[in-house]
Structures are given as structure tokens and as C-alpha cells.
Short mmCIF file of C-alpha atoms and ligand atoms in Angstrom, two decimals:
data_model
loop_
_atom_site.label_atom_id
_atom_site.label_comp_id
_atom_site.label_asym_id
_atom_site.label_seq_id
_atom_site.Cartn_x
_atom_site.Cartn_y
_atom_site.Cartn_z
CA UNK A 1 9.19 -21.22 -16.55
CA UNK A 2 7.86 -19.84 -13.02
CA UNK A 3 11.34 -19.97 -11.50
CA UNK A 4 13.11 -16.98 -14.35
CA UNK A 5 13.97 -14.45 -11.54
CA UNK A 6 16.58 -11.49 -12.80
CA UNK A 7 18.85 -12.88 -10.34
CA UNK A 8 19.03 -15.45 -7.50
CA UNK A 9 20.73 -12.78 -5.06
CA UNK A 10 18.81 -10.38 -2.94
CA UNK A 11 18.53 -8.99 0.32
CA UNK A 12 15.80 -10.04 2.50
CA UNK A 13 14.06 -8.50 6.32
CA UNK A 14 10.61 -10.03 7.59
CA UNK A 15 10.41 -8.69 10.81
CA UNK A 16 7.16 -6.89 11.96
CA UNK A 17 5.88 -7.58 15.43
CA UNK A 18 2.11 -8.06 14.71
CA UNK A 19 -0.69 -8.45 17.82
CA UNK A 20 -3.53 -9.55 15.61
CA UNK A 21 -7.01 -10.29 16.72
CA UNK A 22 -10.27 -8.40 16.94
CA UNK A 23 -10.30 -6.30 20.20
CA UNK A 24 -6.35 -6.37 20.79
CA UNK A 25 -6.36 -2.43 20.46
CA UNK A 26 -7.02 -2.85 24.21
CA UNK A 27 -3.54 -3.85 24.16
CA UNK A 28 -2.21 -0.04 22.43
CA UNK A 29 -0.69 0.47 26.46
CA UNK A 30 1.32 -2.48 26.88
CA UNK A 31 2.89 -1.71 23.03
CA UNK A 32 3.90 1.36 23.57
CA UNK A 33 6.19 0.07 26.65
CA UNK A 34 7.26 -2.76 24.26
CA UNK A 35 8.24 0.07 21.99
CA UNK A 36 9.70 2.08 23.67
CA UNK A 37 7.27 4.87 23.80
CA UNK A 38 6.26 7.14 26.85
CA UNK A 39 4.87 10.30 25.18
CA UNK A 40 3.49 9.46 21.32
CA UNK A 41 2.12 12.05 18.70
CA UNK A 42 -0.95 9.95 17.88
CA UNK A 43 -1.42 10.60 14.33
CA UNK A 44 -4.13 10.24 11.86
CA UNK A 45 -6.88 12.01 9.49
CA UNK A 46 -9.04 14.10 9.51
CA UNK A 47 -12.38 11.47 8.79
CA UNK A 48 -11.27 9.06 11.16
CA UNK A 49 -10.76 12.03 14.02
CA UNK A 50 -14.43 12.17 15.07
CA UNK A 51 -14.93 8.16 14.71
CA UNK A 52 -15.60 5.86 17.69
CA UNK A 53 -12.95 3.54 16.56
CA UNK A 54 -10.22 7.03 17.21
CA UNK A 55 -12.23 7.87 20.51
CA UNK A 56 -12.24 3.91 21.95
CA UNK A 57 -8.38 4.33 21.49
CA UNK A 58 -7.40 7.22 23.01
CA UNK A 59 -10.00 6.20 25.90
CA UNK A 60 -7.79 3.57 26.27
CA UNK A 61 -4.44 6.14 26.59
CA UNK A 62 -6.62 8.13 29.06
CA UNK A 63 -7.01 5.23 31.10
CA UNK A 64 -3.16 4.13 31.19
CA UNK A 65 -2.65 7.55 32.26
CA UNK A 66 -0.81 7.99 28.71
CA UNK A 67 0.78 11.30 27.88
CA UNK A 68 -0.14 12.20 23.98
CA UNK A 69 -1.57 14.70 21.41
CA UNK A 70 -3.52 14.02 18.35
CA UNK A 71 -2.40 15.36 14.65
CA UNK A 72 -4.94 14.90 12.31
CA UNK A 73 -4.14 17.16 9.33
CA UNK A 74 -3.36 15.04 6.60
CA UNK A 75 -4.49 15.13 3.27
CA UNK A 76 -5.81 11.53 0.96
CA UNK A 77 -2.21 12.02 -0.31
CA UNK A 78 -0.07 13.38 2.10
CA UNK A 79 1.67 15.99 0.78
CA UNK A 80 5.10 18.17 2.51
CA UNK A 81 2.92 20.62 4.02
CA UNK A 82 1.36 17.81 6.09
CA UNK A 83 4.49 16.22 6.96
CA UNK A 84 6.14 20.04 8.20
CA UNK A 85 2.96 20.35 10.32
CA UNK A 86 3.22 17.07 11.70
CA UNK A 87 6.68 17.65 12.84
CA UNK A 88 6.06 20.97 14.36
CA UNK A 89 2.95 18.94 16.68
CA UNK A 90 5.80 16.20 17.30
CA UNK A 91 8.37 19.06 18.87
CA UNK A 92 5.85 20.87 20.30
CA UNK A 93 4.60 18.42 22.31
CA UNK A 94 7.61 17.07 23.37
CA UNK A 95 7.09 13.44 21.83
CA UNK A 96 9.63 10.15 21.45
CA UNK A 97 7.22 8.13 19.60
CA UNK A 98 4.46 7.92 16.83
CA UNK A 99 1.48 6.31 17.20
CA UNK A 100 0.16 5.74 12.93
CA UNK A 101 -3.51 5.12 13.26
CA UNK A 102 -5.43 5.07 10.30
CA UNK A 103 -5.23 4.13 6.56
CA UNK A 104 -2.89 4.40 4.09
CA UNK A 105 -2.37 7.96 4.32
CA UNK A 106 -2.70 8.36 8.32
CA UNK A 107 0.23 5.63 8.98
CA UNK A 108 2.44 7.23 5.63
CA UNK A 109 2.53 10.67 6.98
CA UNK A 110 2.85 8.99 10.79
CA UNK A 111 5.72 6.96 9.94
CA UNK A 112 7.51 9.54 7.62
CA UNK A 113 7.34 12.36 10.96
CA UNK A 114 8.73 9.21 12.98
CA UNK A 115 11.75 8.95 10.60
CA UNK A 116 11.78 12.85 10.22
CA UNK A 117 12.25 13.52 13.63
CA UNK A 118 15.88 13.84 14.22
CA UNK A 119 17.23 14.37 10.99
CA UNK A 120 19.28 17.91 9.75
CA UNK A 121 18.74 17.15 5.78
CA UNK A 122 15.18 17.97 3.87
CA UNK A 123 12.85 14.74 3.30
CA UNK A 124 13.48 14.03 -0.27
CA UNK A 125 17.05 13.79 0.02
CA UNK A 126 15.81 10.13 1.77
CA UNK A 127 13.59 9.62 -1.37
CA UNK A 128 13.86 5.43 -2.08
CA UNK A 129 16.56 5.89 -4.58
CA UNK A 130 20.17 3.75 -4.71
CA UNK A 131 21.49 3.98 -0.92
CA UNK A 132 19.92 7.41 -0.28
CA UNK A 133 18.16 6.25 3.04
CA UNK A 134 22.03 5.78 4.35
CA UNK A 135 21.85 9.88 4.39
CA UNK A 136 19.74 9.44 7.58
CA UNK A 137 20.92 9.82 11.13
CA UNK A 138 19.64 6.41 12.67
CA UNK A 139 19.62 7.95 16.15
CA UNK A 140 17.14 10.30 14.98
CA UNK A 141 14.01 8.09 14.03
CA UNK A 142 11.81 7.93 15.86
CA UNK A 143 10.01 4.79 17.37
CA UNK A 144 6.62 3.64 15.36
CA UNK A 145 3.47 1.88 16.53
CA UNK A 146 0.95 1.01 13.57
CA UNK A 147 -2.55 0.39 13.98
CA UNK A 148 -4.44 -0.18 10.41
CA UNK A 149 -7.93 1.08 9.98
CA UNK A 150 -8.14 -0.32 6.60
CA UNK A 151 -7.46 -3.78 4.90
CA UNK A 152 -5.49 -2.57 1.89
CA UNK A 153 -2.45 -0.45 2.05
CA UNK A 154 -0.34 -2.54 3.98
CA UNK A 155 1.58 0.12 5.30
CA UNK A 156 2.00 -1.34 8.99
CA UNK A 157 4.38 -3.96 7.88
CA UNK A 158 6.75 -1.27 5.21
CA UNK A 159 9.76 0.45 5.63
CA UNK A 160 8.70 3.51 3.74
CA UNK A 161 5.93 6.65 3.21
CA UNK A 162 4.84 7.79 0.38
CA UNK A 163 4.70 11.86 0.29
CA UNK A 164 3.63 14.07 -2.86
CA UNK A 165 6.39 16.38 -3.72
CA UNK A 166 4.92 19.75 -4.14
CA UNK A 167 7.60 20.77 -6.92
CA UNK A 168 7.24 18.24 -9.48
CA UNK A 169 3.72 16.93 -8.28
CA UNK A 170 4.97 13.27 -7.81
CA UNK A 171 4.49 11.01 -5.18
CA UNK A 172 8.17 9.92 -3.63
CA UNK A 173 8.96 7.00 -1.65
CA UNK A 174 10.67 7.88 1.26
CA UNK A 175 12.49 4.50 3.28
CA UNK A 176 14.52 3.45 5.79
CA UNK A 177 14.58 -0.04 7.04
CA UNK A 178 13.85 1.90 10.79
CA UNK A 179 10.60 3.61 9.44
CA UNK A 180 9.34 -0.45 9.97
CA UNK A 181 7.18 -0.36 13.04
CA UNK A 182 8.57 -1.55 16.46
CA UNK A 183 4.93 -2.98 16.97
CA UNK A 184 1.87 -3.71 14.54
CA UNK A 185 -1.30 -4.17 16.23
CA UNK A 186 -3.90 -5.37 13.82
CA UNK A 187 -7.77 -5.58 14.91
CA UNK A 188 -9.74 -6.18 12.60
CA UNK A 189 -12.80 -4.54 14.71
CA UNK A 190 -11.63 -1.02 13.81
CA UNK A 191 -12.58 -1.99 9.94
CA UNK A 192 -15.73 -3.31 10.38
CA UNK A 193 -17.44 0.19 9.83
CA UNK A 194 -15.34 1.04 6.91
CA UNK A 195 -17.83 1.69 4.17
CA UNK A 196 -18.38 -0.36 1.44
CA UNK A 197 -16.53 1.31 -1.38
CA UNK A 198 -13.69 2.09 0.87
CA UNK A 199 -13.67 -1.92 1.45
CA UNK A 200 -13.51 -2.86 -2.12
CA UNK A 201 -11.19 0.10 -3.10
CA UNK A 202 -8.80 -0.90 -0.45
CA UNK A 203 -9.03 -4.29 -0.82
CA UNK A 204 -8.39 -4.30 -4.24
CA UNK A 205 -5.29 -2.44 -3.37
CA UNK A 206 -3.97 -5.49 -1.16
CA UNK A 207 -4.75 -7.59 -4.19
CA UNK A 208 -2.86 -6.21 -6.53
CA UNK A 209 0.22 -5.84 -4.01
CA UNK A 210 0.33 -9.15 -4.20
CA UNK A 211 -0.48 -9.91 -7.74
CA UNK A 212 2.26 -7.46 -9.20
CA UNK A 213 4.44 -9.28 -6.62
CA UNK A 214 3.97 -12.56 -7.87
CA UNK A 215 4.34 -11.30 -11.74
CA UNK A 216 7.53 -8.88 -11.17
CA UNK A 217 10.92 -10.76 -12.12
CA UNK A 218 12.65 -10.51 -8.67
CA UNK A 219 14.06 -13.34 -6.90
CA UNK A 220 12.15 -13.50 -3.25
CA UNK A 221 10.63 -16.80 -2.92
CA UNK A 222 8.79 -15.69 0.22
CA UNK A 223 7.16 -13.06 -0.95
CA UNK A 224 6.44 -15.67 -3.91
CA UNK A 225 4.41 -17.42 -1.39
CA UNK A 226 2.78 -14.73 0.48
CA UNK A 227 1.44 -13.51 -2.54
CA UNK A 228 -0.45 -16.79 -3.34
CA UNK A 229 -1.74 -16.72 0.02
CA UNK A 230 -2.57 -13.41 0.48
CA UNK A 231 -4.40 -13.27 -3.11
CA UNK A 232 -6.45 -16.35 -2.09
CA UNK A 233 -7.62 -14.68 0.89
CA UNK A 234 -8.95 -11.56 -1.41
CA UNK A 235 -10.54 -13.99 -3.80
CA UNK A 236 -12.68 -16.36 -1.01
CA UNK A 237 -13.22 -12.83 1.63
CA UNK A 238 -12.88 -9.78 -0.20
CA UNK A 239 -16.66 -10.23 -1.54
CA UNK A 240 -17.96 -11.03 1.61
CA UNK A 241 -15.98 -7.86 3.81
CA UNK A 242 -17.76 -5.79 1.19
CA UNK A 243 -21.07 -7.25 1.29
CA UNK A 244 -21.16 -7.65 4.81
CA UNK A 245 -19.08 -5.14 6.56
CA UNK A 246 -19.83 -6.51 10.42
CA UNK A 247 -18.36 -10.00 9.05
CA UNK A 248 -15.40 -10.34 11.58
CA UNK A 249 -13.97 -13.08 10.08
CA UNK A 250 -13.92 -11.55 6.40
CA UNK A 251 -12.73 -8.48 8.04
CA UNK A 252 -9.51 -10.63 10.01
CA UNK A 253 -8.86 -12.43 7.11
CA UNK A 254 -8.70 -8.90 4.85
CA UNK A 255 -6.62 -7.57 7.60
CA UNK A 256 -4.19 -10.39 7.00
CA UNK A 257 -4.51 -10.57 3.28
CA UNK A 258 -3.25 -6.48 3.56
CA UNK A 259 -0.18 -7.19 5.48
CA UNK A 260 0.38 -10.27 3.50
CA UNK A 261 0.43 -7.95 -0.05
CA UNK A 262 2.71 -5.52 1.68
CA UNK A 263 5.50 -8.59 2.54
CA UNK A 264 5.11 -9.66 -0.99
CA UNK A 265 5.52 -6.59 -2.31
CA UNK A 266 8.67 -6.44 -1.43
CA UNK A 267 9.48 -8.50 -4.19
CA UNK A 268 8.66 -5.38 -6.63
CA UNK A 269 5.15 -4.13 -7.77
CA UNK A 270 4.70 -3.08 -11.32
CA UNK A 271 2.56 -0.80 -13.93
CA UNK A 272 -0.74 -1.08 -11.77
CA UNK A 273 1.47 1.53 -9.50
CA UNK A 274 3.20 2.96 -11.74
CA UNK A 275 -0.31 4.02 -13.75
CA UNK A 276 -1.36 4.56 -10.22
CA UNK A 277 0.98 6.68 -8.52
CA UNK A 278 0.80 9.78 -11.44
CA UNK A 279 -2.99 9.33 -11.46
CA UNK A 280 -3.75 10.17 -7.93
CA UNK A 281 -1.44 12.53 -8.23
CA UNK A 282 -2.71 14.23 -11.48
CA UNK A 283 -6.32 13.96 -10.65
CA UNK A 284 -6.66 12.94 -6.95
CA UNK A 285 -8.04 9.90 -7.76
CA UNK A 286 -8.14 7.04 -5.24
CA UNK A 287 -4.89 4.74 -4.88
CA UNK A 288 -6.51 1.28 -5.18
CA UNK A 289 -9.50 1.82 -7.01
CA UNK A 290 -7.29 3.48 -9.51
CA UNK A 291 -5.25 -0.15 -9.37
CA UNK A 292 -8.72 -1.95 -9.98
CA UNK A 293 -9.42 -0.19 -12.60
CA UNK A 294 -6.15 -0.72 -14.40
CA UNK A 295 -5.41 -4.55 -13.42
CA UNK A 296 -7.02 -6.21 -16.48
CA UNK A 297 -5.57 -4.12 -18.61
CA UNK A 298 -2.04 -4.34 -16.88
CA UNK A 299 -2.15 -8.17 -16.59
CA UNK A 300 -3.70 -8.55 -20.40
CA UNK A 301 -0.40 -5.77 -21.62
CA UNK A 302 1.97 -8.12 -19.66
CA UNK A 303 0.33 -11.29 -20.45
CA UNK A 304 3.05 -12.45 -22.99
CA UNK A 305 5.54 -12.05 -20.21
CA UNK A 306 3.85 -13.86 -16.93
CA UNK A 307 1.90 -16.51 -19.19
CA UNK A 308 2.81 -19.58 -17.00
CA UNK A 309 2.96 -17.59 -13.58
CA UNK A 310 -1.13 -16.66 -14.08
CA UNK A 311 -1.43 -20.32 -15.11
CA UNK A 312 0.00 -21.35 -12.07
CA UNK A 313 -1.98 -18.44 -9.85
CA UNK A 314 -5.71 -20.25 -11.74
CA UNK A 315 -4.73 -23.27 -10.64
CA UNK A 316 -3.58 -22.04 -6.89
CA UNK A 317 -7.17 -20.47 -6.83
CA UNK A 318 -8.88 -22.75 -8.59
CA UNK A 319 -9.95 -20.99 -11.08
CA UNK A 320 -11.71 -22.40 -13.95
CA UNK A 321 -10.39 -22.81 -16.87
CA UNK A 322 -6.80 -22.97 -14.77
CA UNK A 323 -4.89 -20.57 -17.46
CA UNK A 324 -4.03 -17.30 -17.52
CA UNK A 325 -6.80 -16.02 -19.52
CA UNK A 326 -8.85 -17.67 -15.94
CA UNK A 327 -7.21 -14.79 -14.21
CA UNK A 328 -8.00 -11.74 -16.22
CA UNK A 329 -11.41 -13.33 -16.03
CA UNK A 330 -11.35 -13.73 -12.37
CA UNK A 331 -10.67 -9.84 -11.87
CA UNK A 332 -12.96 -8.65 -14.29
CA UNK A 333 -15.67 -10.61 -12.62
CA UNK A 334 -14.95 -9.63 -9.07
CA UNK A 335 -14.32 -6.16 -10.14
CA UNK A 336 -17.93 -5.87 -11.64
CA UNK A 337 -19.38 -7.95 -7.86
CA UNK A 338 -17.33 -5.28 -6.21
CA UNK A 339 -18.91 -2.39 -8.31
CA UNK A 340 -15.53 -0.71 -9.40
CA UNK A 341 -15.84 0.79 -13.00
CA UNK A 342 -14.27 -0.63 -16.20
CA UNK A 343 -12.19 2.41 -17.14
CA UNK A 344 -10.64 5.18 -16.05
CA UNK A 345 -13.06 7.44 -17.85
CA UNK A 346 -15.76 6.47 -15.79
CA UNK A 347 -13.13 7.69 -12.66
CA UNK A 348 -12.61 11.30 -14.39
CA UNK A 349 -9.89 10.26 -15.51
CA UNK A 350 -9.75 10.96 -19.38
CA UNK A 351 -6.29 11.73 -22.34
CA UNK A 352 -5.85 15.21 -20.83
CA UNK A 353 -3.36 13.43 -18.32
CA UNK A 354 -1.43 12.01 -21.27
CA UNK A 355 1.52 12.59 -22.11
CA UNK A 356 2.50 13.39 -18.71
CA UNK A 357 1.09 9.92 -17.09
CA UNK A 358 2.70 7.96 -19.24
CA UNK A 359 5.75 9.88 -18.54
CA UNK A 360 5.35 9.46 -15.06
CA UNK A 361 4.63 5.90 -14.99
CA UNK A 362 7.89 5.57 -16.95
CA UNK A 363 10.22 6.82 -14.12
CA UNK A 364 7.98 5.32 -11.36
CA UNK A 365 10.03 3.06 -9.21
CA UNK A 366 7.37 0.58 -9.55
CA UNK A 367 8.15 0.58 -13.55
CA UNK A 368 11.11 -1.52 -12.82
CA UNK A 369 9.17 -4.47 -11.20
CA UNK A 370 6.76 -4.89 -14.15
CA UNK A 371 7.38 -8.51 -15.37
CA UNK A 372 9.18 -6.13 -18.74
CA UNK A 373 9.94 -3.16 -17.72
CA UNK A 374 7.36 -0.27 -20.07
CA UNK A 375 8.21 2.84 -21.40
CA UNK A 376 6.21 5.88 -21.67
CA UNK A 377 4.53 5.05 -25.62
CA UNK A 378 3.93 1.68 -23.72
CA UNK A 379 2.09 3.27 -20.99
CA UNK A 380 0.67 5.87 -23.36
CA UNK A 381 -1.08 2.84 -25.10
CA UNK A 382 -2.10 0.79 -21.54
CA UNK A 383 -3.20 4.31 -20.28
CA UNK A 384 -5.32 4.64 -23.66
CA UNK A 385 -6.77 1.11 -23.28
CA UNK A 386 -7.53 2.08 -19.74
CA UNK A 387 -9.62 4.88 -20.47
CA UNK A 388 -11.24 3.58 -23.56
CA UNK A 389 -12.27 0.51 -21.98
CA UNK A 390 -9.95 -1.97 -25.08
CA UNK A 391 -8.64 -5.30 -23.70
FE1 FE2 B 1 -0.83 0.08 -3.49
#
């Protein structure tokens, strides 16, 4: 049955401004007035800082005759020490606006000082819990541009940033349906120098966006059909963006496929993230190779649950075979094309993290999108299959 949602009432926003198109970066000016914007914090990290692709841009805010700093100290995993930096650079220099230029990381910690701006209370009392984000003063967020660096995250079309908390050493979801960007611009010619790895990593991060999407119970039929799409676009470009990084069409269609996984996420993710999230944080691993290396074992633990949606995925992607067993297949093969490990061992990852992973993933939010929601001696046993390499 592909239509047994946990309800058939939700709440539903799609709107994300998006200039896509390889050189459009040229058009960063003529955003910022659409935004709003007449003095942005430009933030992002510290690799991309010395990069071309960071330089071309802020050429380009030279030549407008832009006023605007750069904030570059942010960690793979931005933490609250980042974030109370980044808001002392945003008062300092007088800013109304943020421009989020980077990865995952660069755009979380961009948006979250955006959001962070004007408000009285401490971040994690906006933490992505019941109506929480109705604690914020709207008049005190900020205005966002996002410009991706990376096909993967997805960040430039979300509401939210993810920030560790120091105390408890947990990454926490911070939203507010004004932390969406006023303006996305999305060229894929700032990825086309992205290494490799990073390419796989991250694009295997946009594919299981919108996998979990597709398997998690929620009713969003939109995000249904992004996720098709978007997963499509991972299975005929993701191998060639990795293999041949100047490809600019691999590279726009990537770009697309990112945003695409972030839409349809919004119909819930699942245990990839929640295995994910306490990983990086535990061990610092990386965010979507982390979610490679787990998918197999996440879709083969769930299989009994999403039997006839992975059926109906084969058949969208014409896989052979057409079942569901076509798409654990599927990722194992592209994993091993992509060169991302089998297990989690070979990621330094090992049982030390258990038993507080497997708590972790338990209280995740993404624990309650998994097609049946796990609890922590289920994700004991998917984090020991993980690491052991048993499907
Ligand atoms: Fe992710």
C-alpha cells in the first residue's frame, strides 16, 4: 500500500526564490536589493575562504560598491562558540543581512546568526521542538541570501540550522519558517572544483534526503514526488559529478537533485540521520558519508515496513529486478563506484560509541520519520550491523 500515510493532514510551505544556472553568482548584487540587504555579514568557512570561487564573489560586492565583512570561523559542525562569534562580527559591523556561502556548515551557522540577530532568549530555547520557534521575535531575523557550494546538504531551501550543543554534545535543530532564505542563488560553477570525495559524500547526502523522505510515513505528496525526482537525478549524475568534476551539466543537475532532497525532506527523514547526527557528533565523522555508509543497512532494517514503496522507487528508476531487494542493490553498487566504505569501522567508527549512539539516535528528531519508529536496542543492533559489515 504506497498511499498508508499517519495522517492525511499536514501543513505545507514551498517557497524558496531560486536563480539557478551556472554563472548567475554574477547576479549576488541584484539579490541582495531583492532581499532586502544593504550591508551583509558574508559568511562561510574557513577552506572555502582562500578559494577562487569566495574571491570571484566578493569581487563581485567590490564592484557593486557593496558594504560587507567576511566571517569565516566555523567549524565541520558548527558548534555555539561559532555561532556567538558570528554574532559578535554581525553587530560589529553593523549588518541587516546574511550572506550563507558555502556548504552545509557555512549556510547552517549563516542562517542560524540571521535568525539570532534580534532575539533576547539563548539559541536552544528555539531548538525544533513542539511550537518552540514561536519563542522568537519575528522582527528580529534577519534577512538570508544562500549560495550553495556543495550539491548535498540542501540547506538553501530549509527553515532551520543545525548547531552542536556544547552541554550534552548533540546536534539541535534550530527553525523558524523566517530562517528560509529571501533568495537562493544556485550555480552550479562554484561546485565544479569540489573534490571528488566531497562530491560523493555530499551527494550521497542529497540521496538519502530524499530516500528517507519517500520511506517516512508522513502525508506530503509533494515531497512524495520530489523525492522520486530528485533520487533519479543522483542515480543517472551523481557518478558522473564524481568522475568528472568539470561536468557542468552533472554538476546543475546535482545542484538540483540537493535542493530537491531538502523539499522532500520535509516530509520527515529517518534512522540514516538519526545514526548520523550522534556519529558526527561522537566522532566527527562526516554527515553524508556517515549516511552512505549506513543506508543499506537502514533500508534492509526497515525493509519489512517500506516493501512496496522500494518496489515502486526500482521501477521509477528502472532498476532491475524492479523490487525492493533492486534498491538495496542499487546503493550498494553505487556506493562501491563512488568509493565510500561498507561499514562504519572502516570510518573509525567502532562499539566504543555504543550505548550512547544508539541512545542518541533514539531521541533524534529524525527517529520519528523512520517508516517504524526504532528504539535504542533497535539502533544498538543497526549500529552493530553497521560496523560489522551484517546485512
Ligand atoms: Fe543530511
Amino acid at each position: 500500500m504506497l498511499d498508508n500515510y499517519a495522517s492525511l493532514n499536514a501543513n505545507w510551505s514551498y517557497p524558496t526564490a531560486i536563480r539557478f544556472g551556472a554563472g548567475r553568482i554574477a547576479e549576488l548584487p541584484a539579490a541582495l536589493v531583492a532581499a532586502g540587504i544593504g550591508r551583509p555579514l558574508f559568511v562561510t568557512d574557513p577552506g572555502l575562504v582562500a578559494l577562487p570561487i569566495v574571491g570571484k564573489a566578493l569581487a563581485i560586492l567590490d564592484a557593486a560598491k557593496v558594504p560587507y565583512s567576511v566571517f569565516s570561523k566555523v567549524d565541520g559542525n558548527p558548534t555555539l562558540a561559532n555561532l556567538d562569534d558570528g554574532l559578535a562580527a554581525y553587530r560589529a559591523g553593523g549588518h541587516d543581512g546574511v550572506i550563507a556561502f558555502g556548504g552545509g556548515s557555512a549556510m547552517d551557522i549563516g542562517k542560524t546568526i540571521a535568525f539570532m540577530a534580534g532575539q533576547a532568549r539563548p539559541v536552544f530555547d528555539f531548538e525544533d521542538r513542539a511550537d518552540w520557534w514561536t519563542r522568537a521575535d519575528p522582527k528580529g531575523i534577519a534577512p538570508i541570501i544562500a549560495v550553495p557550494t556543495t550539491a548535498g546538504t540542501g540547506s538553501e531551501v530549509g527553515r532551520a540550522g543545525v548547531i552542536t550543543d556544547p552541554s550534552d554534545h548533540t546536534k539541535k535543530i534550530i527553525f523558524h519558517p523566517l530562517m528560509l532564505p529571501k533568495v537562493v542563488i544556485a550555480d552550479p560553477e562554484l561546485t565544479v572544483d569540489l573534490p571528488a570525495k566531497i562530491t560523493a559524500w555530499t551527494g550521497m547526502d542529497a540521496l538519502s534526503h530524499s530516500l528517507e523522505a519517500w520511506c517516512s510515513p508522513f502525508f506530503h505528496p509533494m515531497s512524495a514526488g520530489i523525492a522520486l525526482e530528485g533520487m533519479r537525478l543522483v542515480k543517472d549524475w551523481l557518478p558522473t559529478a564524481v568522475a568528472d568534476g568539470q561536468n557542468i551539466t552533472a554538476r546543475s543537475q546535482m545542484l538540483i537533485a540537493s535542493s530537491m532532497g531538502a523539499v522532500a525532506f520535509q516530509k520527515g527523514l529517518g534512522a540514516m540521520h538519526a545514526m548520523s547526527h550522534p556519529t558526527s557528533s561522537l566522532r566527527g565523522s562526516h554527515h553524508g558519508l556517515t549516511n552512505a555508509v549506513v543506508m543499506p543497512y537502514v533500508l534492509a532494517f526497515n525493509q519489512p515496513a517500506i516493501d512496496e514503496k522500494l518496489a515502486a522507487l526500482a521501477r521509477y528508476l528502472d532498476l532491475p529486478g524492479r523490487s525492493a531487494d533492486s534498491v538495496v542493490d542499487w546503493v550498494l553498487a553505487l556506493r562501491r563506484e563512488l568509493g565510500i566504505p561498507h561499514t562504519l569501522k572502516e570510518i573509525g567508527v567502532d562499539e566504543s560509541i555504543l550505548p550512547d549512539a544508539a541512545r542518541m539516535a533514539e531521541l533524534d528528531p529524525s527517529n520519528g520519520g523512520n517508516p517504524t519508529p526504532l528504539v535504542a536496542a533497535d539502533y544498538d543492533r543497526l549500529f552493530r550491523n553497521a560496523i560489522h559489515g551484517s546485512l
